[in-house]
Coordinates of N, CA and C in Angstrom, one line a residue:
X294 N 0.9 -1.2 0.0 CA 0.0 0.0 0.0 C 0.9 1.2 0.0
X295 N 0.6 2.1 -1.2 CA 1.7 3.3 -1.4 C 0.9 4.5 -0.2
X296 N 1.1 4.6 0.8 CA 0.9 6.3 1.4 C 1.2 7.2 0.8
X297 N 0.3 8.0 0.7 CA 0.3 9.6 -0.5 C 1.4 10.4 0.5
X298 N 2.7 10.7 -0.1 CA 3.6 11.9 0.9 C 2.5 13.5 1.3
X299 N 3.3 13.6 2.5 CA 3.3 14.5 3.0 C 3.4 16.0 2.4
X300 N 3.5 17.1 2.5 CA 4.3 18.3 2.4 C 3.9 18.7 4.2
X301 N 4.9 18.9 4.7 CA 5.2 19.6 6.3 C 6.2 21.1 5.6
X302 N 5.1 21.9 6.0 CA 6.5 23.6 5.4 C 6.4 24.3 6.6
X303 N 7.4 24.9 7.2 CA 7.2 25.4 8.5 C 7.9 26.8 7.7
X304 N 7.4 27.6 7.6 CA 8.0 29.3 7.3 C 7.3 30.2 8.8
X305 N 8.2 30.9 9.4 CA 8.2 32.0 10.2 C 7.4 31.5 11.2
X306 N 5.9 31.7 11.6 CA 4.8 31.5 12.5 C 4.0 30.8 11.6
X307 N 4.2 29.9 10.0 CA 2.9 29.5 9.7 C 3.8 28.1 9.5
X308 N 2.6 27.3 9.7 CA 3.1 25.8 8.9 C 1.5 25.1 8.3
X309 N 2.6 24.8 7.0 CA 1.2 24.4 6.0 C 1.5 23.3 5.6
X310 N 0.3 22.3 5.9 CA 0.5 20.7 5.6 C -0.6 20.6 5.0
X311 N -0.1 19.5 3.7 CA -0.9 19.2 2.8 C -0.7 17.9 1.9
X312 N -2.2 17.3 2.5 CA -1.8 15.7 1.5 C -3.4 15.4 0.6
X313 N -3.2 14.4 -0.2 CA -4.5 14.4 -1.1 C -4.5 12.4 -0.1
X314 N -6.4 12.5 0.0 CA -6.9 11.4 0.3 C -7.5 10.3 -0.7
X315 N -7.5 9.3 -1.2 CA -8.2 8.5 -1.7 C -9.2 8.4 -1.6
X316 N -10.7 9.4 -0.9 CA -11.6 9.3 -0.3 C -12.2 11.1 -1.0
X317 N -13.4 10.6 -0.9 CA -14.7 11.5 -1.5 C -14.8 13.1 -0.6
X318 N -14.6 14.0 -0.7 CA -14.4 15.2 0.0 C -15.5 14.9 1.4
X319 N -17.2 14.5 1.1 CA -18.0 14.4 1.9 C -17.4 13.4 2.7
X320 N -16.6 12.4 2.4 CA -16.6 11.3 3.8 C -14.7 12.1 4.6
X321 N -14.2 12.5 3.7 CA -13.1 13.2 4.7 C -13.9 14.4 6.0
X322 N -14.4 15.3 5.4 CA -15.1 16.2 6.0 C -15.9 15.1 7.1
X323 N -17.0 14.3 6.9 CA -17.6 13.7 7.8 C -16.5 13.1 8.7
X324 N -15.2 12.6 8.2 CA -14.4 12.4 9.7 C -13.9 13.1 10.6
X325 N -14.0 14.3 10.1 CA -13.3 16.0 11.3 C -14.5 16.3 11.8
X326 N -15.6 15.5 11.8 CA -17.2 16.5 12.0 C -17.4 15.5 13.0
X327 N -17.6 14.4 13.1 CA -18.1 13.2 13.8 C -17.1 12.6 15.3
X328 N -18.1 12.5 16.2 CA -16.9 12.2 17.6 C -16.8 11.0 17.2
X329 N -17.5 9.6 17.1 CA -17.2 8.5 16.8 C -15.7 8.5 15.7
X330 N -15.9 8.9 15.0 CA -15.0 8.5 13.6 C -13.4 9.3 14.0
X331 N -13.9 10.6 14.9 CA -12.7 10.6 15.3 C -11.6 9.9 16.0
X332 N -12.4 9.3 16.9 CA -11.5 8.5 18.3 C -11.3 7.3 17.0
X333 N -11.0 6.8 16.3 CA -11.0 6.0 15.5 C -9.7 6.2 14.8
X334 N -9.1 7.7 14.3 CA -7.9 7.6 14.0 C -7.1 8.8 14.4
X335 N -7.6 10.0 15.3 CA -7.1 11.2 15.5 C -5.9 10.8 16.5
X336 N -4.8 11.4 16.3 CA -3.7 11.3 17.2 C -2.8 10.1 16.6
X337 N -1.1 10.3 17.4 CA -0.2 9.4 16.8 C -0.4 7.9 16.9
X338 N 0.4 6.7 16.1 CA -0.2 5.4 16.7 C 0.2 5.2 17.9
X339 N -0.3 4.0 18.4 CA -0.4 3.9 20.4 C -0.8 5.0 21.3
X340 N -1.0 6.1 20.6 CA -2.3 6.7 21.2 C -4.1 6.0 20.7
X341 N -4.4 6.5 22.1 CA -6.2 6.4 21.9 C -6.6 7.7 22.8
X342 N -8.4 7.7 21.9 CA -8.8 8.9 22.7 C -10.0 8.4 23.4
X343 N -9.6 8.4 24.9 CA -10.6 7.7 25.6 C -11.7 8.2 26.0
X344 N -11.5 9.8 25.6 CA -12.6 10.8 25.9 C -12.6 12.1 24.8
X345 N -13.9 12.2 23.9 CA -14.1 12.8 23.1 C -15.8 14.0 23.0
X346 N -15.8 14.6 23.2 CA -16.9 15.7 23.3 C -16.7 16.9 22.6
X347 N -17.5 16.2 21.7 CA -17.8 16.8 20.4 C -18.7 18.0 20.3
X348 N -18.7 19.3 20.3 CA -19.9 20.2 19.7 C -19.9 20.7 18.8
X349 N -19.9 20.5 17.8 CA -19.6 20.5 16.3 C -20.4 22.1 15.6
X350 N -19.9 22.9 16.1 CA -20.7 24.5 15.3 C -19.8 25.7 16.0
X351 N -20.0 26.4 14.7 CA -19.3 27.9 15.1 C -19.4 28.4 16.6
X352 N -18.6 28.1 17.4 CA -18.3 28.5 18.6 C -18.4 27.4 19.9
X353 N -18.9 26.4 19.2 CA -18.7 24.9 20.0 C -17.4 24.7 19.7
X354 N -17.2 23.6 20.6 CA -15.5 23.2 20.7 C -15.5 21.5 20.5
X355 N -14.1 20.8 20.1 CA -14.2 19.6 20.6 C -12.9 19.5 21.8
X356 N -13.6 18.8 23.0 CA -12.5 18.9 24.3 C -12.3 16.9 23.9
X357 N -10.8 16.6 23.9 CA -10.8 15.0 23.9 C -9.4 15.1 24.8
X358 N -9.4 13.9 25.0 CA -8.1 13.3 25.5 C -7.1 12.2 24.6
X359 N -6.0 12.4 24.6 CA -5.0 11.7 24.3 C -4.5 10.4 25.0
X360 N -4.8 9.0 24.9 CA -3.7 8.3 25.9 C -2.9 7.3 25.3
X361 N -1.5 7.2 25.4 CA -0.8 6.5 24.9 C -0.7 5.0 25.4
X362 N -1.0 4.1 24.8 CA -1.5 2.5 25.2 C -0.5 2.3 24.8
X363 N 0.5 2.1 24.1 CA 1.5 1.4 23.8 C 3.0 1.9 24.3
X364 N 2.9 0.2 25.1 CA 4.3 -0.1 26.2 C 5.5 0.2 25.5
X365 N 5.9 0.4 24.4 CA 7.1 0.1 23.7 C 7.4 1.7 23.6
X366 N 6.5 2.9 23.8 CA 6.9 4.3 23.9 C 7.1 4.6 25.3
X367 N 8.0 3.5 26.1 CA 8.7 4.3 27.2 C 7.6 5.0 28.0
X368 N 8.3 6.7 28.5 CA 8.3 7.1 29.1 C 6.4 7.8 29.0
X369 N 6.3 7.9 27.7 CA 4.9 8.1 27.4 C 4.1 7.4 27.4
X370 N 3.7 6.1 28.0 CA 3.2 4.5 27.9 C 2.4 5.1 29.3
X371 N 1.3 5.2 29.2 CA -0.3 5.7 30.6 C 0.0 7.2 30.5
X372 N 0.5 7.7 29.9 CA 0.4 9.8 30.1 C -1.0 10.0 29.1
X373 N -1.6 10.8 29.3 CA -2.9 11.9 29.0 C -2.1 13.3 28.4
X374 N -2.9 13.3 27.3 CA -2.5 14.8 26.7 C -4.1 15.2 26.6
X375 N -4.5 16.0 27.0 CA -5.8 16.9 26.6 C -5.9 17.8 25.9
X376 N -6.6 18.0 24.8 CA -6.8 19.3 23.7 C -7.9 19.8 23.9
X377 N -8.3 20.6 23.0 CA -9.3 21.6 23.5 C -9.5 22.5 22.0
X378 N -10.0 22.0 20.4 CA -10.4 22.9 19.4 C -11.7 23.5 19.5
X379 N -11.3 25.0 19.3 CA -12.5 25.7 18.9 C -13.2 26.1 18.0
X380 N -13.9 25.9 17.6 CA -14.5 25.9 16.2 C -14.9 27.6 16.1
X381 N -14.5 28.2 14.8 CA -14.5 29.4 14.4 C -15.6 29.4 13.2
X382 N -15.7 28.7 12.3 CA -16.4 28.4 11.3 C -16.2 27.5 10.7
X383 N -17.2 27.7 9.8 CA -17.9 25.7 9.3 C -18.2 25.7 8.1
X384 N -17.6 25.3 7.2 CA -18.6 25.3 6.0 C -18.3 23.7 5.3
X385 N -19.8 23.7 5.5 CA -19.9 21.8 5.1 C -18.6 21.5 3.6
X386 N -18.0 20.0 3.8 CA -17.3 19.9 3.2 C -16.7 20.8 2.1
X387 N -16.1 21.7 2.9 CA -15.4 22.5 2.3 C -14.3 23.3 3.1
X388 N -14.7 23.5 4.3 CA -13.5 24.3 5.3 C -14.0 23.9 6.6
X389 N -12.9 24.1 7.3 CA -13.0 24.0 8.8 C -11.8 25.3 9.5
X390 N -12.6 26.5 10.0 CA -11.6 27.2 11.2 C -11.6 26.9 12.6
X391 N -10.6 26.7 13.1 CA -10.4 26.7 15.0 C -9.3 26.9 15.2
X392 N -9.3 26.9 16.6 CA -8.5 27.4 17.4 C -7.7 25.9 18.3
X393 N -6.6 25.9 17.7 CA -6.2 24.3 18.9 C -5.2 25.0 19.9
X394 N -6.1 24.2 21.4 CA -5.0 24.8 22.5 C -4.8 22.9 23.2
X395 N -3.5 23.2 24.0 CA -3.8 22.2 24.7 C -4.5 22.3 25.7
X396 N -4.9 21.6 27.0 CA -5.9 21.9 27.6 C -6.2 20.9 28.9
X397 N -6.5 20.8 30.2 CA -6.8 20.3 31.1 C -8.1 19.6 31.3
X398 N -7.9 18.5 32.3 CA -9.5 17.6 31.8 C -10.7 18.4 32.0
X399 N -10.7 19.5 32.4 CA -12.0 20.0 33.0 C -12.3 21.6 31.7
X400 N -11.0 21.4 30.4 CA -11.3 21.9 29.5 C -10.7 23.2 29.5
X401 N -10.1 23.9 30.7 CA -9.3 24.7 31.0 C -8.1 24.8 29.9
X402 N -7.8 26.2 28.6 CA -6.8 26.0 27.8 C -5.5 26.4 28.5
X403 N -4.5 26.1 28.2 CA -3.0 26.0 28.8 C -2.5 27.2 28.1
X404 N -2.2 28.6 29.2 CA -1.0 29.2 28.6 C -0.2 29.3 28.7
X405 N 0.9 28.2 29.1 CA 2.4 28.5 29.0 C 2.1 27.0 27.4
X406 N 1.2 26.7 26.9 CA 1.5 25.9 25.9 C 1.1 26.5 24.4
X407 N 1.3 26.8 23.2 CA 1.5 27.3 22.2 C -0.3 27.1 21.5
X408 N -1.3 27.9 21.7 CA -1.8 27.7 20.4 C -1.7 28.0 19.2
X409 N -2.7 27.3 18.2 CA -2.7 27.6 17.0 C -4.3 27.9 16.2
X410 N -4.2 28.6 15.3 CA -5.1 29.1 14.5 C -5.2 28.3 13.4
X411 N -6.0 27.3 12.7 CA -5.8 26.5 11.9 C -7.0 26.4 10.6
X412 N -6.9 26.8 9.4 CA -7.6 26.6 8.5 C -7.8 25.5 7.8
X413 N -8.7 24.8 7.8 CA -8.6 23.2 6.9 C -9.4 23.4 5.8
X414 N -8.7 22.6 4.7 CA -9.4 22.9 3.3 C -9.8 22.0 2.7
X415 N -10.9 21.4 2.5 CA -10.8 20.3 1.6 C -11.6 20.6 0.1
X416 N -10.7 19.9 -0.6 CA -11.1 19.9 -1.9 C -10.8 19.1 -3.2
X417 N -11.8 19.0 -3.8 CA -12.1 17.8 -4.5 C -11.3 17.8 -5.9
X418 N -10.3 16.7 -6.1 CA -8.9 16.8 -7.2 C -9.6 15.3 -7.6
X419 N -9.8 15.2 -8.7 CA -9.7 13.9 -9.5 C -10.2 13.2 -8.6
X420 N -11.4 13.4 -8.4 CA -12.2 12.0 -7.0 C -11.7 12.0 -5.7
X421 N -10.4 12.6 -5.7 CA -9.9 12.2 -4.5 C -10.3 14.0 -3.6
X422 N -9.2 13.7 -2.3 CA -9.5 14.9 -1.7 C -8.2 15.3 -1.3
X423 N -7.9 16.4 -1.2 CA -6.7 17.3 -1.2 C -7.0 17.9 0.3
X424 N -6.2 17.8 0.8 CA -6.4 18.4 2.7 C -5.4 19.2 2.7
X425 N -5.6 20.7 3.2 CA -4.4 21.3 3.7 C -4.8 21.9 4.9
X426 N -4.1 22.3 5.2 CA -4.3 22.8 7.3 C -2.7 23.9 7.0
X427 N -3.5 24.8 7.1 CA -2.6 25.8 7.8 C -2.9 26.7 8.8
X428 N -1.7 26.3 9.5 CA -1.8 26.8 11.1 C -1.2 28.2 11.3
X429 N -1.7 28.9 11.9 CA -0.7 30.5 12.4 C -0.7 30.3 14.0
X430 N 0.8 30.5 14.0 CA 1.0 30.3 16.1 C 1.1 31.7 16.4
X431 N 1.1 32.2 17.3 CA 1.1 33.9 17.5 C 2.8 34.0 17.2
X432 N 4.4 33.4 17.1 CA 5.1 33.5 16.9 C 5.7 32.8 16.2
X433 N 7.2 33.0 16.0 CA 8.1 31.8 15.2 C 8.2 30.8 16.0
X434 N 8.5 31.3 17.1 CA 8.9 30.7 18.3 C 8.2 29.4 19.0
X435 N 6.7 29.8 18.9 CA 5.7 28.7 19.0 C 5.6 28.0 18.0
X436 N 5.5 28.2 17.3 CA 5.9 26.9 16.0 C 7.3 26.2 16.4
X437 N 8.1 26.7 16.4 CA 9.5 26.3 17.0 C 9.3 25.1 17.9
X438 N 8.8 25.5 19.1 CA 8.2 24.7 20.1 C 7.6 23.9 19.7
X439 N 6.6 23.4 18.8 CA 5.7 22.3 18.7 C 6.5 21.7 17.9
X440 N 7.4 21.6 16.9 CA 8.0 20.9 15.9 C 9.2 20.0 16.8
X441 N 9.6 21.3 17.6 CA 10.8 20.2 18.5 C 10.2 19.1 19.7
X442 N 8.5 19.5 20.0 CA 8.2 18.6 20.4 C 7.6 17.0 19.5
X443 N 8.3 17.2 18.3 CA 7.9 16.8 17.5 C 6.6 16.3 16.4
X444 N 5.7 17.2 16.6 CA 4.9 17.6 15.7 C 4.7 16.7 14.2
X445 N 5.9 17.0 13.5 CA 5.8 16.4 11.9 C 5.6 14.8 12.3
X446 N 6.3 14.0 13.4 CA 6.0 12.6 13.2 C 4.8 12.4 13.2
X447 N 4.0 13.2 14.4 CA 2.9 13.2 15.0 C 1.7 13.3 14.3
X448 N 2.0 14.1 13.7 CA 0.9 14.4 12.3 C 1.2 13.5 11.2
X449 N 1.9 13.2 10.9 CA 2.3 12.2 9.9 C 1.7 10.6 10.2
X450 N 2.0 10.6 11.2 CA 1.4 9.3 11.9 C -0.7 9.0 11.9
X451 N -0.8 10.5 12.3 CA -1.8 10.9 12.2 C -2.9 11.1 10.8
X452 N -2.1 11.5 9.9 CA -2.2 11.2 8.8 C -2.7 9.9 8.1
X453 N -1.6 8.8 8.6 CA -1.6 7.8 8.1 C -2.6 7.2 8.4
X454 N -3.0 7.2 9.8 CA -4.2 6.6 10.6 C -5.6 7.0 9.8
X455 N -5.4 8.6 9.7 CA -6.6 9.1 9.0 C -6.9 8.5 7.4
X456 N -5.6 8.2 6.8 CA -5.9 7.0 5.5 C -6.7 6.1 5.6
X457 N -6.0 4.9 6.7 CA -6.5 3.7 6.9 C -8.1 3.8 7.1
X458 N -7.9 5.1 7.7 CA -9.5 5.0 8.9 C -10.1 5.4 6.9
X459 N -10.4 6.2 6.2 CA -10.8 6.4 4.8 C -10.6 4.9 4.4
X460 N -9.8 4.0 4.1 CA -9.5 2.5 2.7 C -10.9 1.7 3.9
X461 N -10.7 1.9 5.0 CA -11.6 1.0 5.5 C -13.3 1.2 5.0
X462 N -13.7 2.1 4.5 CA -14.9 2.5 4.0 C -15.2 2.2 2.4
X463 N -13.8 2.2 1.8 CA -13.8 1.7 0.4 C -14.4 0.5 0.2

C-alpha cells in the first residue's frame, strides 16, 4: 500500500500541511465533524482517545483526551494529553476554522503551551480529496516549540491513521 507523501512547510509563525486522500471530499469532511470517527484515528499510533466531546458548530469546541497504550513508547506508555479545538467556522465539506490549544480535563486551555489558528481545506482533485491545514501560532517561536516537540512525526502518523481509517470505508 503506497501512502500519499506529505508536504510539512514550517516558514516564520505558519506551517502548512498538505496531503491528497483517496476518499470522497464528503466522507473526509464527515471524519473531522463526527466524535465517533474521530476517536477511531485522530492522534499518533499507540495513542487512543478515551474521551471525546464533540460540539460540532461555530463557537462549540471539541474537548478530547489523548492516551498513549503502547508499552514500547517508554516514558509516554499511561500519560494523557488533553486538547481543546474551537470551532470558528464551518462550512460543510469544504473548510474547517479553530482554534487548537492544549488543555486540562476539566477543559481549561494552557498558557504557557503554544496555540494555533488552523484553517482546513478540503477539496475535490480527481475523485480524491486534497487536505491542507494551515496553522498560524502567534510567533516563530511557538511553531518552533511544537516541531521540537515533534509535531511532523505526529501528524504524519496521524495522517496515516486518517488513511487507513478512509481505505476502511472503500
Amino acid at each position: 500500500m503506497m501512502m500519499s507523501k506529505m508536504l510539512f512547510k514550517a516558514e516564520g509563525n505558519v506551517l502548512t500541511m498538505e496531503r491528497t486522500f483517496n476518499a470522497p471530499t464528503e466522507l473526509v469532511f464527515k471524519v473531522f465533524s463526527d466524535s465517533e470517527h474521530l476517536k477511531q484515528w485522530f492522534g499518533p499510533r499507540g495513542w487512543s482517545i478515551p474521551v471525546s466531546n464533540l460540539d460540532f458548530r461555530p463557537g462549540g469546541a471539541w474537548h478530547y483526551c489523548m492516551k498513549c497504550e503502547d508499552r514500547n513508547q517508554g516514558d509516554f506508555y499511561g500519560m494523557e494529553s488533553w486538547g481543546k479545538s474551537v470551532y470558528k467556522e464551518i462550512v460543510a465539506n469544504e473548510k474547517l476554522v479553530y482554534v487548537d490549544y492544549f488543555s486540562d480535563a476539566e477543559g481549561n486551555v494552557s498558557d504557557n503551551m503554544p496555540a494555533v489558528e488552523v484553517t482546513l481545506t478540503f477539496e475535490t482533485v480527481d475523485g480524491k480529496t486534497k487536505l491542507t491545514s494551515i496553522g498560524h501560532y502567534a510567533t516563530d517561536e511557538a511553531l518552533q516549540t511544537v516541531i521540537d516537540m515533534g509535531m511532523e512525526q505526529g501528524i504524519t502518523e496521524t495522517w496515516d491513521r486518517l488513511e487507513e481509517h478512509l481505505e476502511s470505508f472503500q
